[in-house]
GROMACS .gro file of C-alpha atoms in nm:
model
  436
    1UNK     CA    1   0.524   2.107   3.013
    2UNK     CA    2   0.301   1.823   3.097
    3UNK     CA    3   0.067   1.895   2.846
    4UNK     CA    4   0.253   1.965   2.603
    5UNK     CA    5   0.434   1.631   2.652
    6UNK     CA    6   0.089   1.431   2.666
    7UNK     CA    7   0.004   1.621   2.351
    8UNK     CA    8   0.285   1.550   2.136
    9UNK     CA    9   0.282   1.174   2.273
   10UNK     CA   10  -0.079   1.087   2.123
   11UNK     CA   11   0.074   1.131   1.779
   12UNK     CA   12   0.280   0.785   1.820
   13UNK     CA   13   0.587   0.957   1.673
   14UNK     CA   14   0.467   1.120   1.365
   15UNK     CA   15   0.718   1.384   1.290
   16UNK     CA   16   0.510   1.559   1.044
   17UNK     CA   17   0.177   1.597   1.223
   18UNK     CA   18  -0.121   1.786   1.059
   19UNK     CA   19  -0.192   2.117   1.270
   20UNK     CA   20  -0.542   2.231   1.283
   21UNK     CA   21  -0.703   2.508   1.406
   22UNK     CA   22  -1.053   2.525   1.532
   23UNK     CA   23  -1.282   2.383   1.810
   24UNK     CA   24  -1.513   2.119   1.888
   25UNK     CA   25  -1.836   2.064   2.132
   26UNK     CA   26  -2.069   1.848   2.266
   27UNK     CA   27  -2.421   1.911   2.362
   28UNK     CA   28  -2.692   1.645   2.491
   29UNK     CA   29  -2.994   1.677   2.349
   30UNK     CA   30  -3.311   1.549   2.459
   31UNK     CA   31  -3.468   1.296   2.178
   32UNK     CA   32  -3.798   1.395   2.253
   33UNK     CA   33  -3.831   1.780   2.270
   34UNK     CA   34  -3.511   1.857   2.087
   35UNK     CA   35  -3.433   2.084   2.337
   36UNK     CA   36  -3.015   2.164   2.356
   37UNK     CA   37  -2.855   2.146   2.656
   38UNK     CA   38  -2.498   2.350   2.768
   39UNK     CA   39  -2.179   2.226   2.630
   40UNK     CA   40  -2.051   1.889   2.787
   41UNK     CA   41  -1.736   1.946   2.669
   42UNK     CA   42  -1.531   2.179   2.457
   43UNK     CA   43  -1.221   2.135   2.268
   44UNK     CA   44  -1.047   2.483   2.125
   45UNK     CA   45  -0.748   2.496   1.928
   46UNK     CA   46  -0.578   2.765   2.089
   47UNK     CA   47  -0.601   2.625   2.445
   48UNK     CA   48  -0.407   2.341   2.367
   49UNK     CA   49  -0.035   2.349   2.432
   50UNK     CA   50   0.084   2.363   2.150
   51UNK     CA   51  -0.162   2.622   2.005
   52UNK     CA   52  -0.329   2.363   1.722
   53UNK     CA   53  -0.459   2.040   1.743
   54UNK     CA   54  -0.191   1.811   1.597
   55UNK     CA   55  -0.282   1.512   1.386
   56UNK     CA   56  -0.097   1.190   1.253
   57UNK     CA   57   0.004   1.292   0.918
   58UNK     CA   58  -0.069   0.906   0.823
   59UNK     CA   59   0.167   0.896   0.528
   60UNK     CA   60   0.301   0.557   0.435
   61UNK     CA   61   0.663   0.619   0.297
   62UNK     CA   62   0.916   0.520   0.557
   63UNK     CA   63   1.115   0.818   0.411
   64UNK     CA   64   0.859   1.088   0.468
   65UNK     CA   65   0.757   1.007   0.856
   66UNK     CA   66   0.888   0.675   0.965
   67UNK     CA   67   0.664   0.643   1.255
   68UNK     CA   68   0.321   0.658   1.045
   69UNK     CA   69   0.479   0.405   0.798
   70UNK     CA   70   0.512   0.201   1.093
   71UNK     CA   71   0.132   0.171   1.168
   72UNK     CA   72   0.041   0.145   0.774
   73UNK     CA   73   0.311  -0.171   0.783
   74UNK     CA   74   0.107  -0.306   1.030
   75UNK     CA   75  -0.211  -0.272   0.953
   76UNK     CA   76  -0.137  -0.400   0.629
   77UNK     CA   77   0.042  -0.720   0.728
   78UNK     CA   78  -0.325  -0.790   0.983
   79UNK     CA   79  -0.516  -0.707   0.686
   80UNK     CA   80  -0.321  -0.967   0.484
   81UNK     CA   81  -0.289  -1.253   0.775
   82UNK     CA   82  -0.654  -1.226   0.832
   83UNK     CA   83  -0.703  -1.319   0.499
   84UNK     CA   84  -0.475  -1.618   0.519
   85UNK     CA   85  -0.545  -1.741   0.904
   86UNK     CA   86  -0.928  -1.590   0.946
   87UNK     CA   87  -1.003  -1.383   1.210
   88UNK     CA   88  -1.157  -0.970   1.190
   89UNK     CA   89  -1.443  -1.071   1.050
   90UNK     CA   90  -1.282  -1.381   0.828
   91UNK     CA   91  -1.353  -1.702   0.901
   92UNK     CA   92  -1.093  -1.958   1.014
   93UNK     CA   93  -1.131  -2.180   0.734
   94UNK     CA   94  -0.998  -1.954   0.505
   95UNK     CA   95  -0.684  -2.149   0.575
   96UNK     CA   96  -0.831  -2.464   0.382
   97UNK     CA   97  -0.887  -2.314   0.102
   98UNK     CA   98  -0.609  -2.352  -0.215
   99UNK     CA   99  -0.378  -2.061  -0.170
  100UNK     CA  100  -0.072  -1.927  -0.330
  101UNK     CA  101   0.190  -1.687  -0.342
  102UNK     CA  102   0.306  -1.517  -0.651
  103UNK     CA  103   0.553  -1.230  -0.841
  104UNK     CA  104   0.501  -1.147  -1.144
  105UNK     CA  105   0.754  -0.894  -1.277
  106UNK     CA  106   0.826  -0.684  -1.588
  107UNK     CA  107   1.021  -0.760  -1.865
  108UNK     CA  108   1.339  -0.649  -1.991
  109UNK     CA  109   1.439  -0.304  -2.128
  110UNK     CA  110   1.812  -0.332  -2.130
  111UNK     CA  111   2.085  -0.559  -1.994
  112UNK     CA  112   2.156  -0.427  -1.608
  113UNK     CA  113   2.418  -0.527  -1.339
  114UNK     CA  114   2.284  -0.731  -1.114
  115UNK     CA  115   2.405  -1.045  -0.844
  116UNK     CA  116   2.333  -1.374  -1.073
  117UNK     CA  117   2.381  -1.615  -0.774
  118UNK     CA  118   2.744  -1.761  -0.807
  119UNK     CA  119   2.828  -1.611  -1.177
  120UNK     CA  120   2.977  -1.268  -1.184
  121UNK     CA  121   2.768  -0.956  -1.357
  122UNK     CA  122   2.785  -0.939  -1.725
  123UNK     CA  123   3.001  -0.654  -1.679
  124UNK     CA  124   3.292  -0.920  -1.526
  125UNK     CA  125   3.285  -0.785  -1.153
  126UNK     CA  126   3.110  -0.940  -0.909
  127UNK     CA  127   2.885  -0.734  -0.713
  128UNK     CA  128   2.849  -0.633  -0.323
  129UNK     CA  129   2.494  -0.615  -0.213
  130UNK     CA  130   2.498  -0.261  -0.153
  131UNK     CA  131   2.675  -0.162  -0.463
  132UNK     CA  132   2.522   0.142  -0.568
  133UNK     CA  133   2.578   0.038  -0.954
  134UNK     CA  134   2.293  -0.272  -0.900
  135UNK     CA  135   1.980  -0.224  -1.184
  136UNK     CA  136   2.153   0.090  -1.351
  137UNK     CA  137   2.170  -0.047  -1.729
  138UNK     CA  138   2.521  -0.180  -1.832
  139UNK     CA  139   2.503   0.052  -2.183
  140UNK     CA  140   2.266   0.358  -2.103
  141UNK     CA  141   2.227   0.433  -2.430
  142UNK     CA  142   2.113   0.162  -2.542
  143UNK     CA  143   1.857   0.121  -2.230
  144UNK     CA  144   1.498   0.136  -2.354
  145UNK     CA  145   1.388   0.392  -2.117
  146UNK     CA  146   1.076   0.528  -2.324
  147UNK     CA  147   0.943   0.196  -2.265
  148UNK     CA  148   1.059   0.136  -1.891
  149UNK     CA  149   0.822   0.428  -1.847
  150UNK     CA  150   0.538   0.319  -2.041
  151UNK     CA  151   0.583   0.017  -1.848
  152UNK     CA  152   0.535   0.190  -1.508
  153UNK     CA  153   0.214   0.382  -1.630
  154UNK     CA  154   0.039   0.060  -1.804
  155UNK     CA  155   0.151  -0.148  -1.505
  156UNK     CA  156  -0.199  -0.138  -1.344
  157UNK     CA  157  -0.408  -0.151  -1.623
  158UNK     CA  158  -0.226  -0.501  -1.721
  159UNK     CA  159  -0.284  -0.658  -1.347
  160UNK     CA  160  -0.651  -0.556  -1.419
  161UNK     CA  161  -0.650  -0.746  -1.747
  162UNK     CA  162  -0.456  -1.048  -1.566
  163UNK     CA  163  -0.735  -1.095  -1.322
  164UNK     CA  164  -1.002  -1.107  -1.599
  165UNK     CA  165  -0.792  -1.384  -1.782
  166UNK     CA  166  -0.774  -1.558  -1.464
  167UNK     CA  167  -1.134  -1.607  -1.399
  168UNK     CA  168  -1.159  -1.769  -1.727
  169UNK     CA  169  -0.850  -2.002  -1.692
  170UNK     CA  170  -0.986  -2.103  -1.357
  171UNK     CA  171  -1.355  -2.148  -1.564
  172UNK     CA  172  -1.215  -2.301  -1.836
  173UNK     CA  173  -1.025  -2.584  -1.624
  174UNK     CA  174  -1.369  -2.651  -1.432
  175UNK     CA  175  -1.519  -2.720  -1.692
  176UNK     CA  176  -1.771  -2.384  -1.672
  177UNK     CA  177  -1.858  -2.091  -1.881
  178UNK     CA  178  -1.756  -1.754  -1.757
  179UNK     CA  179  -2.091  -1.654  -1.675
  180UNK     CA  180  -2.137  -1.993  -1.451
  181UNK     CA  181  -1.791  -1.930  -1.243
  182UNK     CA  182  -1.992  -1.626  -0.965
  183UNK     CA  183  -2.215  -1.927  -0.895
  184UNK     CA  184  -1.983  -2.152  -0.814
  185UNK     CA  185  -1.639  -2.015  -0.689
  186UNK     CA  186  -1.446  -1.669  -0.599
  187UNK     CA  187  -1.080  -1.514  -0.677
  188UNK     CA  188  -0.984  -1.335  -0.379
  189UNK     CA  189  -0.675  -1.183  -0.387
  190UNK     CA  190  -0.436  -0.906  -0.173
  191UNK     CA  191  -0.136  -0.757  -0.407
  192UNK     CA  192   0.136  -0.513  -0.334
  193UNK     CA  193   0.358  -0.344  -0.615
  194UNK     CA  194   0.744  -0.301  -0.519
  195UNK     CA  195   0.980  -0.157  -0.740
  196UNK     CA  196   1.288  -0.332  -0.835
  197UNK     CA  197   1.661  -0.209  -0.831
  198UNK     CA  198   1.622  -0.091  -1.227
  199UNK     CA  199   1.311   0.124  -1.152
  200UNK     CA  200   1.050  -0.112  -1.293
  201UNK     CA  201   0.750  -0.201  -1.107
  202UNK     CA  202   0.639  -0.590  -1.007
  203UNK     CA  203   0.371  -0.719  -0.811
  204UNK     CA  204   0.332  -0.933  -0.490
  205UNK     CA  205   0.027  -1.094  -0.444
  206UNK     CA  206  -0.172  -1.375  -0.245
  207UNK     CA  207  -0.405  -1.523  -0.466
  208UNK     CA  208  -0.699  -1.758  -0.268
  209UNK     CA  209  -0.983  -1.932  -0.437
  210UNK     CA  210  -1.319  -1.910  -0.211
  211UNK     CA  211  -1.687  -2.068  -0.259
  212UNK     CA  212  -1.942  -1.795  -0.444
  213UNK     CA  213  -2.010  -1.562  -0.125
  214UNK     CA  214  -1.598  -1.575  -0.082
  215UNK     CA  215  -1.454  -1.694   0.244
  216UNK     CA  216  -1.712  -1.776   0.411
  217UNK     CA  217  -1.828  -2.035   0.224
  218UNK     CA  218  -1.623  -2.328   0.109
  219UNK     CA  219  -1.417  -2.398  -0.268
  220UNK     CA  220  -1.584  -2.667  -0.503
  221UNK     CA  221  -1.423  -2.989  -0.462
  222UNK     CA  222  -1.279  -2.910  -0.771
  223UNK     CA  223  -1.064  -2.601  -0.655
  224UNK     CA  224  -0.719  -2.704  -0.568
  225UNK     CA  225  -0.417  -2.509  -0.524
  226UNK     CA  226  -0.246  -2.713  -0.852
  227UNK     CA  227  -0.560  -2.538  -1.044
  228UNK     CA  228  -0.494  -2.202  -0.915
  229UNK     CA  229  -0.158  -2.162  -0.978
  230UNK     CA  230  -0.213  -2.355  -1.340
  231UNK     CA  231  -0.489  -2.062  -1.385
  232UNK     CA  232  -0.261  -1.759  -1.283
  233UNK     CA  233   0.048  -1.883  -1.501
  234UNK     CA  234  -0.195  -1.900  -1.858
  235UNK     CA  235  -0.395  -1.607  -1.743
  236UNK     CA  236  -0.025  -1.402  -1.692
  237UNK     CA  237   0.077  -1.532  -2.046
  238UNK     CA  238  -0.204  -1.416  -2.191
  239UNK     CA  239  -0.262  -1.075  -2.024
  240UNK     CA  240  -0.177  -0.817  -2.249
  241UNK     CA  241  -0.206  -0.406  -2.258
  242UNK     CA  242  -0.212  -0.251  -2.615
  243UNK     CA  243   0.021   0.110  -2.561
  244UNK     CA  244   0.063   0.366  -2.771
  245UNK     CA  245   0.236   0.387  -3.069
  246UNK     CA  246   0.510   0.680  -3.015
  247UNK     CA  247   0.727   0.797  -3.369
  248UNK     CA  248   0.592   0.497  -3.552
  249UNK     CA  249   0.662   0.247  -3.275
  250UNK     CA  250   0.399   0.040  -3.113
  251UNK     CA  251   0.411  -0.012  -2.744
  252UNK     CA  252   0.271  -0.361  -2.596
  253UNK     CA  253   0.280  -0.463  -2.235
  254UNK     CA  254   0.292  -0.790  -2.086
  255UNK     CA  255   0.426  -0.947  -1.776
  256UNK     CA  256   0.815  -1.039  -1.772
  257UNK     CA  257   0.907  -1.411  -1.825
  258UNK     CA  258   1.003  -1.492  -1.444
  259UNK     CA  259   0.668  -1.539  -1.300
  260UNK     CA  260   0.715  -1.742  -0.914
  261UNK     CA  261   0.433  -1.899  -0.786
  262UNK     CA  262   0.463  -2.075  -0.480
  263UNK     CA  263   0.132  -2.229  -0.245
  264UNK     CA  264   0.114  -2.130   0.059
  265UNK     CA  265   0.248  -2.415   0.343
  266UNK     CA  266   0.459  -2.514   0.061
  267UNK     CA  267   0.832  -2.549   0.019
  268UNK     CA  268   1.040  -2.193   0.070
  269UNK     CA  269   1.300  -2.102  -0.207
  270UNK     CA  270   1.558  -2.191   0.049
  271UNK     CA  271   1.386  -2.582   0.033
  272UNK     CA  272   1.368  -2.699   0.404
  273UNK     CA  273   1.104  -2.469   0.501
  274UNK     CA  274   0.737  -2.391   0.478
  275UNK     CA  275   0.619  -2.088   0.321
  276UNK     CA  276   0.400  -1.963   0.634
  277UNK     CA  277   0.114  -1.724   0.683
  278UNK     CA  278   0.300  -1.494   0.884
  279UNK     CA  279   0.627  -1.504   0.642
  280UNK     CA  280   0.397  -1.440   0.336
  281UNK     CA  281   0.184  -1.168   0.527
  282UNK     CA  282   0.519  -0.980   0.691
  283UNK     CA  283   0.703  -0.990   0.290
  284UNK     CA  284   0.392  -0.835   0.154
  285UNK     CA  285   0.363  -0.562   0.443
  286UNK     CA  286   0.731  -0.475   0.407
  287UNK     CA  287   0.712  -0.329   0.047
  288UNK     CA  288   0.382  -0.177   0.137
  289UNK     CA  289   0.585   0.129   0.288
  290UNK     CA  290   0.851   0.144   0.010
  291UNK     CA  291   0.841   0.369  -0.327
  292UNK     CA  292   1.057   0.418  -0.633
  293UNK     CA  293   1.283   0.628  -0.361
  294UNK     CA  294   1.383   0.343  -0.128
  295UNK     CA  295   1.509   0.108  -0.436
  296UNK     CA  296   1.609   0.342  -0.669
  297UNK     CA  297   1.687   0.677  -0.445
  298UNK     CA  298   1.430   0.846  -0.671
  299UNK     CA  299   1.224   1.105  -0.487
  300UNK     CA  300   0.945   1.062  -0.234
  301UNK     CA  301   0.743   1.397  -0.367
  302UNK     CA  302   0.628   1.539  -0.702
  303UNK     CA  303   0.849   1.795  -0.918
  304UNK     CA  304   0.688   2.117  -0.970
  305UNK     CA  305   0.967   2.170  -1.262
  306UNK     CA  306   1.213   1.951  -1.397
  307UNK     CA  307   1.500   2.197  -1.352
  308UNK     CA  308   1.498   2.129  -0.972
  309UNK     CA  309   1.639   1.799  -1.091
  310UNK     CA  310   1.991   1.954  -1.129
  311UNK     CA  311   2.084   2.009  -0.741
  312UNK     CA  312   1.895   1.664  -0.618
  313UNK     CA  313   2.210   1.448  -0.649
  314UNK     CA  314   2.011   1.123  -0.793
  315UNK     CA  315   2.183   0.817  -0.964
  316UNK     CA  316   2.198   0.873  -1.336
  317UNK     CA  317   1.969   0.631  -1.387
  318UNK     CA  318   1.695   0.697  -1.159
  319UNK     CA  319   1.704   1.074  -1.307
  320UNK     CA  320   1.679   0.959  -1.674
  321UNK     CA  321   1.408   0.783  -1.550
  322UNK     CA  322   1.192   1.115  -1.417
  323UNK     CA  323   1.332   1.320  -1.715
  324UNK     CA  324   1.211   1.064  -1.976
  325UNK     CA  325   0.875   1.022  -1.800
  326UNK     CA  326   0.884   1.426  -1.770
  327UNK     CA  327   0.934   1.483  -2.162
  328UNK     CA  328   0.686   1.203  -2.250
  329UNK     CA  329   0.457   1.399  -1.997
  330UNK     CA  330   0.422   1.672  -2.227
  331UNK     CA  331   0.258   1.511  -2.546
  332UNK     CA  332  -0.067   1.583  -2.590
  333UNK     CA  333  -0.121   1.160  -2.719
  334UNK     CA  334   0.003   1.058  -2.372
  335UNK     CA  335  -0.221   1.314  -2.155
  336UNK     CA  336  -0.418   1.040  -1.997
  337UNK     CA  337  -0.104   0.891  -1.829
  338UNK     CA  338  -0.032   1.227  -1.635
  339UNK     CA  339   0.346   1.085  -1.663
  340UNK     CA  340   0.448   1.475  -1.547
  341UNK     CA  341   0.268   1.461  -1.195
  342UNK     CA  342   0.369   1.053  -1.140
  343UNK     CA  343   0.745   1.179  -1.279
  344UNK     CA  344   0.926   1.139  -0.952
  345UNK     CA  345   0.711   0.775  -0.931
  346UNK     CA  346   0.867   0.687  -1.242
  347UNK     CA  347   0.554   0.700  -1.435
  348UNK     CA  348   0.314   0.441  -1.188
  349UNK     CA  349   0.011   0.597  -1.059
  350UNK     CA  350  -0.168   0.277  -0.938
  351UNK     CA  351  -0.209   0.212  -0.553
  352UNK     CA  352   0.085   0.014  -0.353
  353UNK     CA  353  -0.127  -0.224  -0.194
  354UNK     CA  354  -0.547  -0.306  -0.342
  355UNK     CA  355  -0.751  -0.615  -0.219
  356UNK     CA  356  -1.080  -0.779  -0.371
  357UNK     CA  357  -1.351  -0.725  -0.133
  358UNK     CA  358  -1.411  -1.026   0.001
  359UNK     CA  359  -1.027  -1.109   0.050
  360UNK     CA  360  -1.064  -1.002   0.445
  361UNK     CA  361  -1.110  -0.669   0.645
  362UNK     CA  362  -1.053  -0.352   0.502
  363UNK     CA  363  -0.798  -0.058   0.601
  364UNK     CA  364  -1.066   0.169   0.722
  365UNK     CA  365  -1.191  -0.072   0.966
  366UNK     CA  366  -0.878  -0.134   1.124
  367UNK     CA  367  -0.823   0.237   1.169
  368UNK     CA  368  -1.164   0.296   1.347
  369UNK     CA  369  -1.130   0.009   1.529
  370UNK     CA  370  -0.771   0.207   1.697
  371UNK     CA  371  -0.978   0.495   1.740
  372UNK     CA  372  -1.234   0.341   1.915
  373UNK     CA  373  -1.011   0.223   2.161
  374UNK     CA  374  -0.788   0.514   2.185
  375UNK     CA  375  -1.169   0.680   2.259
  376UNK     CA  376  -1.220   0.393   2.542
  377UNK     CA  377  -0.861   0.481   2.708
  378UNK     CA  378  -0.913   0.879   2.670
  379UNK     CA  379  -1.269   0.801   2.850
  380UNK     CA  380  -1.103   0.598   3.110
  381UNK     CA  381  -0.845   0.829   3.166
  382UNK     CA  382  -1.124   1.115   3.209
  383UNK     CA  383  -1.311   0.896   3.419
  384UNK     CA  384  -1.591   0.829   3.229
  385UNK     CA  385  -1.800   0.562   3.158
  386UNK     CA  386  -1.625   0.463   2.859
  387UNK     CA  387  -1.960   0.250   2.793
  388UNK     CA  388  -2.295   0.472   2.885
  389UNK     CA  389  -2.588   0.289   2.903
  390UNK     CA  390  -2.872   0.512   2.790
  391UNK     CA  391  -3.179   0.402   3.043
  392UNK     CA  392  -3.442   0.592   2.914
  393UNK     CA  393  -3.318   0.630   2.585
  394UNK     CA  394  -3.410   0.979   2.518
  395UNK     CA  395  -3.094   1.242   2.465
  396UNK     CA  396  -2.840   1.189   2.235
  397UNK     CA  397  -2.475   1.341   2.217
  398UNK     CA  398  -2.479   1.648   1.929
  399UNK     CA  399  -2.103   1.751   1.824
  400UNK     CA  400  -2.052   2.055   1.642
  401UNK     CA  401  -1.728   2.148   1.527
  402UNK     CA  402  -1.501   2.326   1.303
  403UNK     CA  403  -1.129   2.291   1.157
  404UNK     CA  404  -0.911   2.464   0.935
  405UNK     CA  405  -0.582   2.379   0.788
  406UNK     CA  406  -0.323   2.540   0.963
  407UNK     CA  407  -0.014   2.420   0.874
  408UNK     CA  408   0.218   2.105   0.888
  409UNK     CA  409   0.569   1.976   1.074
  410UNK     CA  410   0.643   2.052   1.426
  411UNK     CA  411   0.818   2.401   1.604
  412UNK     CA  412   1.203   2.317   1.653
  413UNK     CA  413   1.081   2.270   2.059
  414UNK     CA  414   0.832   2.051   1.954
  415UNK     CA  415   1.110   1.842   1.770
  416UNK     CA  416   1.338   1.818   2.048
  417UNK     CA  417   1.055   1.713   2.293
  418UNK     CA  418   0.937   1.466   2.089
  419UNK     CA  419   1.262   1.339   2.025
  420UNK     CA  420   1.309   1.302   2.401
  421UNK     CA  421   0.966   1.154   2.407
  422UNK     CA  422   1.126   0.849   2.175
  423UNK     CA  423   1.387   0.782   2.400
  424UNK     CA  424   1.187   0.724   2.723
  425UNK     CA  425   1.109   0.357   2.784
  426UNK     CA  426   0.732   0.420   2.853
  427UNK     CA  427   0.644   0.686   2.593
  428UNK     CA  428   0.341   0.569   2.348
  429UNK     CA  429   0.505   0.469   2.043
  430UNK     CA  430   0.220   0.348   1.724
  431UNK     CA  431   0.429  -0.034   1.858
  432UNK     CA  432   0.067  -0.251   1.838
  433UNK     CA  433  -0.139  -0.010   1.714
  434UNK     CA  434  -0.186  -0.238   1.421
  435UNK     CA  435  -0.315  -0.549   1.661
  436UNK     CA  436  -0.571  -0.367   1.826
   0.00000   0.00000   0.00000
């Protein structure tokens, strides 16, 4: 029982853990003969408790394992502060340089019910927060839901063409040719796409203008926050995605007519407060975890046929959504959109959260940075130097090993364990695991 316990409690309450089978060992090997030495440790599948090695399944929908999403919503809102505050790798005076906030949204398709701040709906009632009608289309039939889709599946193509318009707003206002703009100043940027009540995608995104080698090196006195935001509302206006033309109607895509852009340290919507790094950072992180199924109560996995639509229960309006995207999936003119395998995302295939590279640390760092120290505490806990120092510098550790795929969830005891595991004060829960 005790191993089994300390087992199921290094996956941080992932509920849908990756089970492996296979082994793993380590061998010192002297640098200068290349002689191998016996095993320093071995690691086999079926000695372990529960039979495989279990792994975090590292999802990040909150609906699929709700643990994993936790550590994703962390590490994402540290990858976004350090771009706004410094620190892994950034520089503290990141948070001198002209920075702002901004949603930019899609346009309309249709006429929906929504909460228009005092007024009542168009359809006469006013609505509850929760009401289950908010974003389905007031006249269905009249909805425009060929191009709702479209919308979805051009959505990251037209961010792409927004940031190349941007550069040359922020160019043109300095007074420099495109070509002089690398040499002088850098767009760094962090953006997060969240779906909105009516199934249409916007994005989030912290916009920061650097020197050349990005934040590391001062703005020109030039760059100001008034510029940047200037920049990104022209650039938005202008951005523009040519679609396709479907039964002798052409599609174009361009960004919806609200477009918010706040700086950063500014005023707030609400007026009497400042727009923070950590409020900005913790908005962005919270959508980072969200799909089409947590606004829309779409699904959170792709259709293998549409007919398995007809026992799922979804609104009306999110399932128009996946059959529309489903029946434009299957024209040969529209292949390159793969709207039949994005169906249940309501035709977006682009990534929930991208970053430029300079904006600040990367995903992949933060992850090996946990391991490292997860390695450190499993070392200490052995009783091993967690830091060898190699005197004469001649062996070397040699790790051979070998997995296989064997499976995925947890055994109904495993379940109930590590459902008691969640309930004890002390058990390791992925709480942190972003911070270190």
């Amino acid at each position: 029982m005790p191993g089994i316990l300390r087992q199921l409690s290094s996956l941080g309450g992932c509920t849908h853990p990756i089970r492996l089978a296979g082994h793993r060992t380590e061998h010192q090997v002297d640098t200068t003969t290349g002689e191998i030495g016996p095993a320093l440790r071995r690691l086999d599948s079926a000695e372990l408790p529960a039979g495989d090695l279990l792994v975090r399944c590292g999802n990040r929908r909150t609906t699929r394992c709700a643990a994993c999403a936790e550590t994703y919503r962390r590490d994402t809102f540290h990858l976004i502060t350090a771009g706004l505050r410094g620190g892994k790798g950034t520089p503290e005076e990141v948070t001198s340089h002209p920075r702002v906030f901004a949603t930019f949204t899609a346009p309309s398709f249709g006429p929906v019910h929504n909460r228009p701040g005092s007024r009542a709906c168009r359809c006469g009632r006013r609505h509850a927060a929760g009401d289950p009608v908010l974003g389905s289309p007031l006249d269905p039939e009249r909805y425009d839901y060929e191009s709702a889709v479209l919308w979805n599946a051009h959505a990251g193509m037209l961010w792409r063409r927004f940031t190349i318009h941007l550069r040359r707003e922020i160019a043109r206002r300095a007074g420099l040719t495109q070509r002089e703009l690398p040499e002088r100043a850098r767009v760094s940027f962090a953006k997060v796409a969240e779906y909105q009540k009516r199934g249409a995608v916007h994005f989030h995104a912290v916009i920061r203008l650097d020197g050349p080698a990005g934040g590391e090196t001062r703005p020109p006195h030039w760059a100001s926050a008034e510029l940047l935001g200037d920049a990104i509302r022209a650039a938005a206006s202008c951005a523009v995605v040519p679609g396709p033309v479907l039964d002798g109607r052409n599609h174009t895509f361009a960004f919806g007519r609200q477009l918010d852009i706040r700086t950063i340290h500014g005023p707030d919507l609400d007026g009497g407060h400042a727009l923070t790094d950590r409020a900005v950072a913790a908005y962005i992180a919270k959508y980072a975890t969200k799909g089409a199924e947590t606004a829309t109560g779409t699904l959170d996995r792709r259709l293998r046929f549409v007919a398995e639509l007809a026992g799922m229960g979804l609104p009306p309006h999110a399932e128009r959504l996946i059959r529309t995207a489903w029946a434009l999936g299957a024209r040969k003119d529209l292949a390159h959109l793969r709207l039949r395998a994005w169906a249940h995302m309501l035709g977006f295939r682009g990534h929930f959260s991208t970053k430029t590279r300079r904006y600040s640390t990367t995903l992949g760092a933060l992850r090996a940075a946990r391991a490292e120290w997860q390695r450190l505490q499993s070392a200490i806990a052995r009783g091993d130097n967690p830091h060898p120092v190699d005197d004469a510098d001649e062996t070397t550790t040699l790790v051979l090993a070998h997995w296989a795929y064997a499976g995925t969830g947890l055994t109904p005891t495993e379940e109930w364990l590590s459902a008691s595991l969640a309930d004890t004060p002390n058990a390791h829960t992925p709480e942190g695991d972003g911070a270190r």
